Short mmCIF file of C-alpha atoms and ligand atoms in Angstrom, two decimals:
data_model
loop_
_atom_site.label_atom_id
_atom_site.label_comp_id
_atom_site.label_asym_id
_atom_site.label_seq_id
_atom_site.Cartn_x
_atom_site.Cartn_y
_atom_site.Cartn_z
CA UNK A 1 82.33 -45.44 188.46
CA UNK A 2 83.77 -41.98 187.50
CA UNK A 3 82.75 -39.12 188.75
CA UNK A 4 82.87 -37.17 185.10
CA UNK A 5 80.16 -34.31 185.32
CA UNK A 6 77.12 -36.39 184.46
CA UNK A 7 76.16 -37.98 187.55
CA UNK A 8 78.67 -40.63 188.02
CA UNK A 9 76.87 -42.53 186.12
CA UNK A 10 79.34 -43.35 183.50
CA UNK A 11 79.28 -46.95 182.23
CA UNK A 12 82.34 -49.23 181.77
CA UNK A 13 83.71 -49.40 178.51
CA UNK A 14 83.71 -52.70 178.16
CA UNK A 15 79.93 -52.88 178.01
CA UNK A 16 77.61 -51.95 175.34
CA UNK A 17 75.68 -49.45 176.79
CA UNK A 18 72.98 -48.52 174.23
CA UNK A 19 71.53 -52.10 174.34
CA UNK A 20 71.46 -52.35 177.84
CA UNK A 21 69.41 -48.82 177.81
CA UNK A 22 67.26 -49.85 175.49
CA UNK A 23 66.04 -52.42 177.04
CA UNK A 24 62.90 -51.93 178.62
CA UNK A 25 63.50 -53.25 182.28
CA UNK A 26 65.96 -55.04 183.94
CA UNK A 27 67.53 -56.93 186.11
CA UNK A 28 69.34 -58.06 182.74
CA UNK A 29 72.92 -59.51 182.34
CA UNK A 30 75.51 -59.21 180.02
CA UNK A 31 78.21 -61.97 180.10
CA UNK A 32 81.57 -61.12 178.41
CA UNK A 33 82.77 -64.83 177.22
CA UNK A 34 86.20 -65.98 176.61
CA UNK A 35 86.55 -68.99 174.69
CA UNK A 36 89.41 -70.98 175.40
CA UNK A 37 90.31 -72.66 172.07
CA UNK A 38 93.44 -75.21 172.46
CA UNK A 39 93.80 -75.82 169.23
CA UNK A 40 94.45 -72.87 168.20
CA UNK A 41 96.24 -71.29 171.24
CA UNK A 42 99.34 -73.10 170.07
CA UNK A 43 99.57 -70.71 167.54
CA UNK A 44 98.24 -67.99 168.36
CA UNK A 45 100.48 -65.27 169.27
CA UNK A 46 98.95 -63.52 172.45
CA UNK A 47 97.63 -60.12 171.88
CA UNK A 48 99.49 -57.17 173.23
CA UNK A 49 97.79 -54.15 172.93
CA UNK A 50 100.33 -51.20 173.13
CA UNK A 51 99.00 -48.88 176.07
CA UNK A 52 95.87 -47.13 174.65
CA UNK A 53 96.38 -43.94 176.42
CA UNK A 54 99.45 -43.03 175.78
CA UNK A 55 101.53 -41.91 172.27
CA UNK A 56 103.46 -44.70 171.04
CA UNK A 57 106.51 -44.19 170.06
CA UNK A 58 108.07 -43.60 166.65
CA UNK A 59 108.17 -46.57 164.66
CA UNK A 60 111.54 -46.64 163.87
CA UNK A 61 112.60 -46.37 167.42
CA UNK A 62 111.86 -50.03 168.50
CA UNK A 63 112.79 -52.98 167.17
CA UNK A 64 109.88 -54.88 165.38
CA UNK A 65 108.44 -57.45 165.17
CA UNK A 66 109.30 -58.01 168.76
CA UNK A 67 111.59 -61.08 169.37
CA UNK A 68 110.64 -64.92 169.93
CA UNK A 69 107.25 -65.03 172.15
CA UNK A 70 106.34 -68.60 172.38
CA UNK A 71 102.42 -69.67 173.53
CA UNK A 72 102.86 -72.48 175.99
CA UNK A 73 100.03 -74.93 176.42
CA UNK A 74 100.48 -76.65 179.86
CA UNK A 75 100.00 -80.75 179.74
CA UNK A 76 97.32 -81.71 182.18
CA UNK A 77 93.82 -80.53 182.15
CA UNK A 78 92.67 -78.73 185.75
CA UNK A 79 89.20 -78.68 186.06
CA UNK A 80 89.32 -75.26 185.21
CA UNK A 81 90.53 -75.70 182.04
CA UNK A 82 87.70 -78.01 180.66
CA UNK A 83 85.33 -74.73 180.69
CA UNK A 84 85.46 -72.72 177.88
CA UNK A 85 82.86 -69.87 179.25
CA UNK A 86 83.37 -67.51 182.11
CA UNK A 87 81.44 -65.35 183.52
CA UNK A 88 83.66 -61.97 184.19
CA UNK A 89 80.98 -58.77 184.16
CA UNK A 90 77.69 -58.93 185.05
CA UNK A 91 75.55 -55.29 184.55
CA UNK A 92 72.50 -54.67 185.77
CA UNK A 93 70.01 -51.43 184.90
CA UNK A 94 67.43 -50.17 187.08
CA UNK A 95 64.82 -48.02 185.91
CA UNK A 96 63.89 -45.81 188.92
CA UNK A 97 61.49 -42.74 188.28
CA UNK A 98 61.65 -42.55 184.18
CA UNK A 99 66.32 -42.66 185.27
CA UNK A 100 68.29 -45.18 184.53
CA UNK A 101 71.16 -46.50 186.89
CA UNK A 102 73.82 -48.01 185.96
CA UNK A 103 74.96 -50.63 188.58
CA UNK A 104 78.15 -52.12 187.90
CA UNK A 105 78.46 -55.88 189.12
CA UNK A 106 81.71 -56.64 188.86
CA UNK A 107 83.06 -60.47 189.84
CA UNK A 108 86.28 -61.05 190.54
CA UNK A 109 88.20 -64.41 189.84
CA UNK A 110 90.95 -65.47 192.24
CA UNK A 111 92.75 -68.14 192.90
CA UNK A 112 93.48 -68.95 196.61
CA UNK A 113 96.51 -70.67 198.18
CA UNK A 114 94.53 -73.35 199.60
CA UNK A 115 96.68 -76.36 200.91
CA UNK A 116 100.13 -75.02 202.61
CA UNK A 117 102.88 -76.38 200.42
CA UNK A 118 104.55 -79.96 200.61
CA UNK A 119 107.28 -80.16 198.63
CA UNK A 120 106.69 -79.81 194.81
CA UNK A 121 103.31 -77.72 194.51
CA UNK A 122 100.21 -79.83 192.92
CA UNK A 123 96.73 -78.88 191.95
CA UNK A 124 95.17 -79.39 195.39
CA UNK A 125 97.40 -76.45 196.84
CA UNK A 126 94.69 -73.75 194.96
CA UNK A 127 91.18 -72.84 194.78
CA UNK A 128 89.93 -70.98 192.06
CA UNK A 129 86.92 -68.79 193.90
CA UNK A 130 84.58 -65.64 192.44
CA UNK A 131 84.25 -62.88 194.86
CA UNK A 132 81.83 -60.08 193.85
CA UNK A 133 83.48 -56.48 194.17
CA UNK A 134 81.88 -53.45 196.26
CA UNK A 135 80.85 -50.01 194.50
CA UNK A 136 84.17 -47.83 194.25
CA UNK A 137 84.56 -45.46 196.68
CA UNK A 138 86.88 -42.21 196.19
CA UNK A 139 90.31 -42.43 195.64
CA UNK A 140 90.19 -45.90 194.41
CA UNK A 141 90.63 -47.59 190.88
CA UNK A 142 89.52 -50.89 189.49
CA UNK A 143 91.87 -52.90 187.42
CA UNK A 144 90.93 -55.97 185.12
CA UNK A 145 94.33 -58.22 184.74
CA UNK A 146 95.54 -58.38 181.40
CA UNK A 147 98.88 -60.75 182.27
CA UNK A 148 99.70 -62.18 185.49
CA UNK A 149 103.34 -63.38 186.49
CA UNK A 150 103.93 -66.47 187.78
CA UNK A 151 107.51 -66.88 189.46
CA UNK A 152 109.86 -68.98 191.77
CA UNK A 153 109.87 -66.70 195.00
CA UNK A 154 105.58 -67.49 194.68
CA UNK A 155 106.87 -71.12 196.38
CA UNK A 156 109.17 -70.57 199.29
CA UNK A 157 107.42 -66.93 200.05
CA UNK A 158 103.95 -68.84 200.17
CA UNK A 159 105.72 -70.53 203.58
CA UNK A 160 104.67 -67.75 205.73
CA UNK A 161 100.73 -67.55 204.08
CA UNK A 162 98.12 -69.49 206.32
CA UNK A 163 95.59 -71.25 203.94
CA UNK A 164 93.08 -70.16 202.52
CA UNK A 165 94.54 -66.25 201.95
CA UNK A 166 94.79 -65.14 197.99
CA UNK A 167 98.49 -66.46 196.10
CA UNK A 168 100.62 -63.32 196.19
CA UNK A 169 101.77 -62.16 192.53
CA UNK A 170 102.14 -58.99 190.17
CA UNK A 171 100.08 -58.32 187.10
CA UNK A 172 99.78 -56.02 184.57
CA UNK A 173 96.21 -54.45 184.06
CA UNK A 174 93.89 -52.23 183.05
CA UNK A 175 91.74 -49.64 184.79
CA UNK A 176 88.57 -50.01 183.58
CA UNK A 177 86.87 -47.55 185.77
CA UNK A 178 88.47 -45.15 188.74
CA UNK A 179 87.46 -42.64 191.11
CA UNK A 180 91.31 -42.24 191.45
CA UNK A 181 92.75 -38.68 188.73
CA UNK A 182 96.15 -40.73 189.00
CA UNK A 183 94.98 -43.46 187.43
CA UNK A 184 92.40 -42.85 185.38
CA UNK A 185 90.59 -45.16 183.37
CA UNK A 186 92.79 -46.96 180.07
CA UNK A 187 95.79 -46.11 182.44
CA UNK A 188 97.70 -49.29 182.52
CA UNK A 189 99.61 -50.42 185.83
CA UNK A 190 101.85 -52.91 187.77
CA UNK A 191 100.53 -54.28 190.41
CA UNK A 192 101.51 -56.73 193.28
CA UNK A 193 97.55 -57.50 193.15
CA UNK A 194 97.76 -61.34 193.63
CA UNK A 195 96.18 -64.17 191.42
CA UNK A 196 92.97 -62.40 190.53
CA UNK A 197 91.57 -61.21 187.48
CA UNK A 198 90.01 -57.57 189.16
CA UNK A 199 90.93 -55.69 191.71
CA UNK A 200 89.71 -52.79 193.05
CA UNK A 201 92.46 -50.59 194.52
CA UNK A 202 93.08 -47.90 197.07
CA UNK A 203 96.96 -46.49 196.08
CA UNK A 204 96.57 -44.61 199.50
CA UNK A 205 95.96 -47.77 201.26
CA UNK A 206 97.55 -49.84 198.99
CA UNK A 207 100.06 -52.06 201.46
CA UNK A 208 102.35 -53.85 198.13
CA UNK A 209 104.98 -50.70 198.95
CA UNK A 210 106.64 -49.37 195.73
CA UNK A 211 105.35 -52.06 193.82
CA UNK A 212 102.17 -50.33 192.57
CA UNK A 213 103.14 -47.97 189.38
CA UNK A 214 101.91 -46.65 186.04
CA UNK A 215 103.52 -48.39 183.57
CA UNK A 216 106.33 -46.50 182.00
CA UNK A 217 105.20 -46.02 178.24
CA UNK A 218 106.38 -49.24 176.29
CA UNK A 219 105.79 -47.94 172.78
CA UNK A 220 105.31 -51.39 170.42
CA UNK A 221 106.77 -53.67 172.84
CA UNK A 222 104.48 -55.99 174.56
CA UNK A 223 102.77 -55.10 177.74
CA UNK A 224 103.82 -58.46 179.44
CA UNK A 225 107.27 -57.46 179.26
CA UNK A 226 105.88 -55.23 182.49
CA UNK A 227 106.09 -58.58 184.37
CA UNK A 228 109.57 -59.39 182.99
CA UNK A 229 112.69 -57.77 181.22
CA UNK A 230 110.85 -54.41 181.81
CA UNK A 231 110.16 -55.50 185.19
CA UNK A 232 111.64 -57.03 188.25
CA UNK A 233 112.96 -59.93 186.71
CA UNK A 234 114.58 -57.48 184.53
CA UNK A 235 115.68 -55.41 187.50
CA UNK A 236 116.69 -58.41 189.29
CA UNK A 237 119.22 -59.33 186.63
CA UNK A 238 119.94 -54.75 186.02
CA UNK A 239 120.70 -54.15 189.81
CA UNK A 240 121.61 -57.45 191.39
CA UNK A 241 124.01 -58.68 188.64
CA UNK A 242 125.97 -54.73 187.98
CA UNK A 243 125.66 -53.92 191.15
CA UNK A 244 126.88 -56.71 193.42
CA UNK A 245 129.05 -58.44 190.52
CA UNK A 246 130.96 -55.13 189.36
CA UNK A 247 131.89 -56.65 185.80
CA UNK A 248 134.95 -55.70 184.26
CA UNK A 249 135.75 -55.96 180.37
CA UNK A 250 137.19 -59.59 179.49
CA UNK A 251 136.38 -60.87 182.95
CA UNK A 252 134.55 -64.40 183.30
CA UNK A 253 130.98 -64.46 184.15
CA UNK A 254 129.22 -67.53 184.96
CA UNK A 255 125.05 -67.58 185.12
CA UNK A 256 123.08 -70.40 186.36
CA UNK A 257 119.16 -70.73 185.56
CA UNK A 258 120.86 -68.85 182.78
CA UNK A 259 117.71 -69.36 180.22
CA UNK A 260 115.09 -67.58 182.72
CA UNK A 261 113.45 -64.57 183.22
CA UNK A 262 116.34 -63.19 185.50
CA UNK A 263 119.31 -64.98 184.09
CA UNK A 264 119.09 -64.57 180.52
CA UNK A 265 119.30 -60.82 180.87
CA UNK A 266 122.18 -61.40 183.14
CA UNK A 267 123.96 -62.81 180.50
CA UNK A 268 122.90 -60.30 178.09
CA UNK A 269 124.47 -57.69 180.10
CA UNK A 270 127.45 -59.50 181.06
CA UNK A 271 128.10 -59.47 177.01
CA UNK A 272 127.10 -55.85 176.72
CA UNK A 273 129.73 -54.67 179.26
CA UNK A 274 132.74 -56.94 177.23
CA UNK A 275 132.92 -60.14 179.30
CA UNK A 276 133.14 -64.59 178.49
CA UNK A 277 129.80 -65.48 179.22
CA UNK A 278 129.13 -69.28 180.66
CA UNK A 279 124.96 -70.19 181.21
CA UNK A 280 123.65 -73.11 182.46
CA UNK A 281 120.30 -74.26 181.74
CA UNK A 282 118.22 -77.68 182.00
CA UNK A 283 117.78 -78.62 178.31
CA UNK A 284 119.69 -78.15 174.74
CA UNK A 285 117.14 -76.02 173.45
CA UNK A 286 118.04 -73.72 176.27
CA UNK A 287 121.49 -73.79 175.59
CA UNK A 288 120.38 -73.19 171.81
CA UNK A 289 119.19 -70.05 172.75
CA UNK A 290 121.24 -68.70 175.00
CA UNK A 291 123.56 -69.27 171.69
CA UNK A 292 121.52 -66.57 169.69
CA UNK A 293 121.60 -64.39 172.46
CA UNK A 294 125.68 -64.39 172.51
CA UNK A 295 126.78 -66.48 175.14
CA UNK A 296 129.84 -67.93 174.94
CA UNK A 297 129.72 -71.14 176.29
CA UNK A 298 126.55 -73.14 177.33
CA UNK A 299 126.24 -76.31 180.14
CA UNK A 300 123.20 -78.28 180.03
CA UNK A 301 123.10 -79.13 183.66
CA UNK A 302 121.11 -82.19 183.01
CA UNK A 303 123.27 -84.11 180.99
CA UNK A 304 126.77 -82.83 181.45
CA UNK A 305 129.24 -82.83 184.32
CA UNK A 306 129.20 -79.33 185.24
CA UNK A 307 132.31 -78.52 187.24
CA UNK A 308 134.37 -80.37 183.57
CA UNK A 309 132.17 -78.43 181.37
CA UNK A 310 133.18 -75.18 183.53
CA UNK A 311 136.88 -76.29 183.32
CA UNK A 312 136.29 -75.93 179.46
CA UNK A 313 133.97 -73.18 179.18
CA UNK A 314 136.05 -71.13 181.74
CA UNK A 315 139.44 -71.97 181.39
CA UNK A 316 140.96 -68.98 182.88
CA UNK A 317 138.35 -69.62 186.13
CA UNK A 318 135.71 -67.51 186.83
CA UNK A 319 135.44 -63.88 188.42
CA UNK A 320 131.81 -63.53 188.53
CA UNK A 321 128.89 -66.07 189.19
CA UNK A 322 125.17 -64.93 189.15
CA UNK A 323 123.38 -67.49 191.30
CA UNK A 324 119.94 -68.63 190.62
CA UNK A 325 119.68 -72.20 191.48
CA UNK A 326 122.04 -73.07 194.69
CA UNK A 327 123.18 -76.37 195.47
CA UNK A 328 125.33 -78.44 193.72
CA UNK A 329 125.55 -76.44 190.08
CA UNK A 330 126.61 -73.55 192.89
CA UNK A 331 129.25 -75.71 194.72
CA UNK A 332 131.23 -76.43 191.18
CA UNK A 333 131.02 -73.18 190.30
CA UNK A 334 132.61 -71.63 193.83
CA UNK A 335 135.79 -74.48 193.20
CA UNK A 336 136.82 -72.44 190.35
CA UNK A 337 136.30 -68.80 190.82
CA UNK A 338 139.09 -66.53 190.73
CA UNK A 339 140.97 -64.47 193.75
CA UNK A 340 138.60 -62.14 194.40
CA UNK A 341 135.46 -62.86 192.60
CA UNK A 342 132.44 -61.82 193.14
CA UNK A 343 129.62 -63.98 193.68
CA UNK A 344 125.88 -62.37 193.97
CA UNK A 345 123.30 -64.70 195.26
CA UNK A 346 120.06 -63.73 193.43
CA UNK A 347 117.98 -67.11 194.56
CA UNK A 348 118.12 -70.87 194.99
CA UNK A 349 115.62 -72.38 193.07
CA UNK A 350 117.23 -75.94 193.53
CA UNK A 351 115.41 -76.19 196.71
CA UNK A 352 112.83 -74.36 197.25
CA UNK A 353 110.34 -77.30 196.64
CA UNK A 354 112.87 -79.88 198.26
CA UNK A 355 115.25 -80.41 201.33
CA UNK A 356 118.38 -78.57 200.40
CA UNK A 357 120.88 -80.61 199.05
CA UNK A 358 124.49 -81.47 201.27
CA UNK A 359 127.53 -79.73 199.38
CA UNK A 360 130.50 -78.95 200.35
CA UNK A 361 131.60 -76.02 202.56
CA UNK A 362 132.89 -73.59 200.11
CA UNK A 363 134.89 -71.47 203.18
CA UNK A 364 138.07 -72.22 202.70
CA UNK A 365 137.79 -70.79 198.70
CA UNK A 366 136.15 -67.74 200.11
CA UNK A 367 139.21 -67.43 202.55
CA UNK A 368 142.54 -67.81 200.30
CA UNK A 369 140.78 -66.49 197.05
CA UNK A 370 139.31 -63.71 198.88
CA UNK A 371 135.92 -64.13 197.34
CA UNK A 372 133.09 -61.52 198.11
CA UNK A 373 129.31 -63.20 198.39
CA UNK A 374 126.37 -61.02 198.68
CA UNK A 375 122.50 -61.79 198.28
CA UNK A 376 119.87 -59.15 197.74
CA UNK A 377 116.18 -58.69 197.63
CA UNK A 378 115.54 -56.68 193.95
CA UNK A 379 113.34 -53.72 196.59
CA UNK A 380 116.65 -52.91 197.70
CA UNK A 381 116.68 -50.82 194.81
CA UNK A 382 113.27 -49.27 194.54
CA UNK A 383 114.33 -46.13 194.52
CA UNK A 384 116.21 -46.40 191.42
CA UNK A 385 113.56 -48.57 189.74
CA UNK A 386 112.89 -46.35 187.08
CA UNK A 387 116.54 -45.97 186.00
CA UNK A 388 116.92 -49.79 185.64
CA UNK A 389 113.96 -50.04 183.49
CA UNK A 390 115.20 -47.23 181.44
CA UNK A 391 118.67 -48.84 181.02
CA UNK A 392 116.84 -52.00 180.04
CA UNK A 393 114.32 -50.19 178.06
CA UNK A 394 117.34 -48.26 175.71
CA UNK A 395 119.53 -51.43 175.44
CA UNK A 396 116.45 -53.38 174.23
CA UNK A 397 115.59 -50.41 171.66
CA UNK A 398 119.68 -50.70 170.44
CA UNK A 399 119.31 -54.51 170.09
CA UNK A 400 121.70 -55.20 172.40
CA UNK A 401 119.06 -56.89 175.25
CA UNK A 402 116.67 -59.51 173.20
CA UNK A 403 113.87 -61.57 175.33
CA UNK A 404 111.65 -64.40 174.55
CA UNK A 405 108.31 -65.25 176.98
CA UNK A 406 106.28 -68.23 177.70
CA UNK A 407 102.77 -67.28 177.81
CA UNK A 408 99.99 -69.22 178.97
CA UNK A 409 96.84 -68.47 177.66
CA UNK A 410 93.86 -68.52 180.62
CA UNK A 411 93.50 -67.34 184.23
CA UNK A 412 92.40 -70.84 185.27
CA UNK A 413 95.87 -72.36 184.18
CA UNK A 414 97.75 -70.00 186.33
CA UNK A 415 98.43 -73.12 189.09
CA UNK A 416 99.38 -74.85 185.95
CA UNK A 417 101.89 -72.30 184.02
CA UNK A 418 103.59 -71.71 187.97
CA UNK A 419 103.82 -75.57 188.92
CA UNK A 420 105.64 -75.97 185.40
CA UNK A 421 107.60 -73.01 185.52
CA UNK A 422 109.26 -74.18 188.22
CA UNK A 423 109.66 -77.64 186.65
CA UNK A 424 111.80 -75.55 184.10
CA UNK A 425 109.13 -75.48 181.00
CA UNK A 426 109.65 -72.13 180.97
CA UNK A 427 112.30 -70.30 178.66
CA UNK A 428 112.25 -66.50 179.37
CA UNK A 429 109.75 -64.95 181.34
CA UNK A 430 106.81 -67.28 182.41
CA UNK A 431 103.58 -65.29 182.20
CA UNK A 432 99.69 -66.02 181.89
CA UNK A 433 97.24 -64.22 179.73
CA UNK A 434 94.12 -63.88 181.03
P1 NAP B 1 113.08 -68.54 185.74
O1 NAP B 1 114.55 -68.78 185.69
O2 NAP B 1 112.44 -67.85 184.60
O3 NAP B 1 112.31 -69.90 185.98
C1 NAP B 1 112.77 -70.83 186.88
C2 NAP B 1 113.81 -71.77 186.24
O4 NAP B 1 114.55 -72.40 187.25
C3 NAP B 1 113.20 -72.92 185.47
O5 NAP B 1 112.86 -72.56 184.16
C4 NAP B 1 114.30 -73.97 185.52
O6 NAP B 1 115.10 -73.87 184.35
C5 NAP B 1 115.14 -73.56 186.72
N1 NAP B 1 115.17 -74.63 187.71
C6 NAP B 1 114.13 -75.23 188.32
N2 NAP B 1 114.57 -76.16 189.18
C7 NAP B 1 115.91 -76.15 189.11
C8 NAP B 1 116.93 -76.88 189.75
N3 NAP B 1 116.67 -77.84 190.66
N4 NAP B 1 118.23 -76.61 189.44
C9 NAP B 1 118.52 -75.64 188.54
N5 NAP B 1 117.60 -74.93 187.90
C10 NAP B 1 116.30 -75.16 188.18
O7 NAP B 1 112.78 -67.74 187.07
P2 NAP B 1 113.30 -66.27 187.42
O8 NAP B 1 112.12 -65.44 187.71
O9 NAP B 1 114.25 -65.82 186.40
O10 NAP B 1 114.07 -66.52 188.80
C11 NAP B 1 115.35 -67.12 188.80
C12 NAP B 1 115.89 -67.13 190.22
O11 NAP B 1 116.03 -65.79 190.66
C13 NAP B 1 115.01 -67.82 191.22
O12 NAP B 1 115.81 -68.48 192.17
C14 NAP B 1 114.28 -66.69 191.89
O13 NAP B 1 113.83 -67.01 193.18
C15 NAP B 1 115.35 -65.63 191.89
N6 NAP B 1 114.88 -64.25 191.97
C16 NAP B 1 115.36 -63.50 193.00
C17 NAP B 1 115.03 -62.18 193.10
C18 NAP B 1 115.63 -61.36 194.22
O14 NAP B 1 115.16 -60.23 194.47
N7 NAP B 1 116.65 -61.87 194.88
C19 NAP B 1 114.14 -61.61 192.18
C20 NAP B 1 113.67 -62.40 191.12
C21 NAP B 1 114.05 -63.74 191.04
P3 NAP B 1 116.03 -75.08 183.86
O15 NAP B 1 115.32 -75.72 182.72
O16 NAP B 1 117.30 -74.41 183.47
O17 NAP B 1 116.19 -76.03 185.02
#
């Protein structure tokens, strides 16, 4: 609870305080209830509420409406999903001595990685559980998750987990009450918080490094886009693509996993700074898109031969490949880069739920074309994290960087939305609204 001059005593926002004063005695409860309606999430855009405590910016300095944001219902029903009523706050008041206390009860959802991994991830890897959060204490905030991002690293960094410890993840949420002046409450942050719908938070203690911030004001653009372009995938694709790749006008960049969160910006950029742009994606739809967003050339890697497709799409060869997927896709696309391209190994998708696939050694390309490889973590750039999202931020404002989401409505689907995005349902960032 805040500490604001009247006794600390100040009730969440969330919660309508006059009734629950009124009433005569207590214990009492009030439920805040989220119905899940399927029929009409499919067309239901999710709501984005710009940050509340901050000014938002001039209209005619975004872009509006933003650009495609598709709601993404996943197939099979969890047992999570069948409930449509959740029980998120619980508030109590105590009349002590003609005073009235406010005791905030706050229950956490959270969804635990509870089966280590076997190959492709099913339902009986998680447990959703409710854990019932302490009183702050100084220096702390509590945050409610408004989106949560599922993503691809999730799988092979979950390895090193023992069971039974919460699934790792970053969210974008709300504080709805702090004891923290840095974040007070309506602030909206980034957080590497994990699957779970509150947190309470200690930034002194906090052990996610860098990866606990304000959110940098967003004006209309979504929130979500915290977890994505305007995030790490975004600075992912900024940092590890620029950086590692050096473009050069009218050079040939290739992109695999090229209609994702990371790899559609890639591409973006790649266009931006004057260069043939190649993507290859899973499905035609994919390729569709990564049409509107100016790419020259598309591969469905499902149904095409990819190395004659490249011979096409590239036919001067190719100075620059983004890698997001590995194995074979990667091995066609090493035969035909250029003396001295440039190859920066962003992540390899293609096996992180299966035993990597034989291909051939690419050494003897790397040797007489003189090619330069180079993986990265995105941290490696922390420091310069605001910068990338600022670069990102202006192109998206000129037009030049568009995005598209799939959001899943529901914290209970979150095994769901992550076990699909990494079956490639996904087109742009995969997120989950709570
Ligand atoms: P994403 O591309 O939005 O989603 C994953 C996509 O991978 C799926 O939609 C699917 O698209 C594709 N995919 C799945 N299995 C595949 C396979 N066997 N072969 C080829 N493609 C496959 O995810 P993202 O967040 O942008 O991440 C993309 C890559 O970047 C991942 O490898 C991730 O680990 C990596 N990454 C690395 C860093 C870093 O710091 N190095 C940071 C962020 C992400 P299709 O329909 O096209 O198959």
């Amino acid at each position: 609870m805040d500490d604001d001059g009247e006794g600390g005593k100040d009730p969440p926002s969330e919660c309508n305080v006059e009734e629950i004063l009124s009433e005569e005695i207590v214990p009492g409860t009030v439920d805040q209830h989220i119905t899940h309606n399927p029929k009409n999430d499919h067309n239901a855009q999710p709501t984005s509420t710009p940050q509340e405590n901050l000014p938002l910016e001039k209209d005619n300095e975004l872009p509006k409406p933003p650009p495609r944001r598709r709601v993404y219902q996943p197939e099979s029903t969890g047992p999570w999903r069948q409930s449509s009523l959740y029980f998120v706050l619980g508030l109590r008041s105590i009349r002590i001595k003609k005073l009235n206390y406010l005791i905030m009860v706050v229950k956490a959802r959270k969804w635990l990685y509870a089966k280590k991994f076997e190959g492709e991830p099913t339902s009986a890897n998680f447990k959703l559980v409710e854990e019932v959060l302490p009183e702050l204490q100084d220096g702390e905030f509590l945050a409610q998750a408004e989106f949560l991002s599922v993503d691809p690293y999730m799988r092979p960094y979950m390895r090193s987990y023992e069971e039974g410890t919460l699934m790792i993840g970053g969210q974008v949420a709300k504080v709805i009450d702090s004891r923290n002046e840095k974040y007070p409450r309506g602030s909206i942050v980034f957080g590497q918080f994990g699957w779970r719908t509150h947190t309470i938070c200690n930034p002194d203690k906090y052990n996610g490094g860098s990866n606990l911030y304000l959110l940098p004001e967003f004006g209309s653009l979504p929130l979500s886009l915290g977890l994505g372009i305007l995030g790490m995938p975004g600075n992912t694709a900024y940092f590890g693509f620029l950086e590692l790749c050096t473009p050069k006008e009218g050079e040939t960049v290739v992109v695999s996993g090229a209609a994702g969160a990371v790899g559609s910006v890639v591409g973006q950029i790649a266009k931006i700074k004057g260069c043939r742009v190649i993507g290859i994606a899973g499905s035609d739809d994919k390729c569709s898109w990564l049409k509107d967003l100016g790419f020259d050339y598309t591969i469905n890697y499902k149904t095409a031969n990819v190395a004659e497709e490249l011979k096409k799409g590239a036919p001067k060869g190719v100075d620059c490949y983004f890698d997001n997927v590995g194995g074979t896709i990667t091995e066609a696309v090493m035969r035909q880069m250029n003396l001295y391209g440039r190859i920066s190994v962003c992540g390899t998708i293609s096996n992180y739920s299966s035993v990597p696939i034989k291909v051939q050694d690419p050494q003897t390309d790397f040797v007489f074309k003189q090619l330069k490889m180079e993986g990265f973590i995105v941290t490696k750039w922390s420091a310069r994290w605001v910068e990338g999202l600022t670069g990102l931020m202006q192109w998206i404002k000129e037009g030049k960087l568009k995005y598209q989401e799939t959001v899943t409505n529901g914290f209970e689907n979150m095994p769901q939305a992550f076990m699909d995005m990494l079956k490639g349902a996904n087109t742009g960032k995969a997120v989950v609204k709570v």
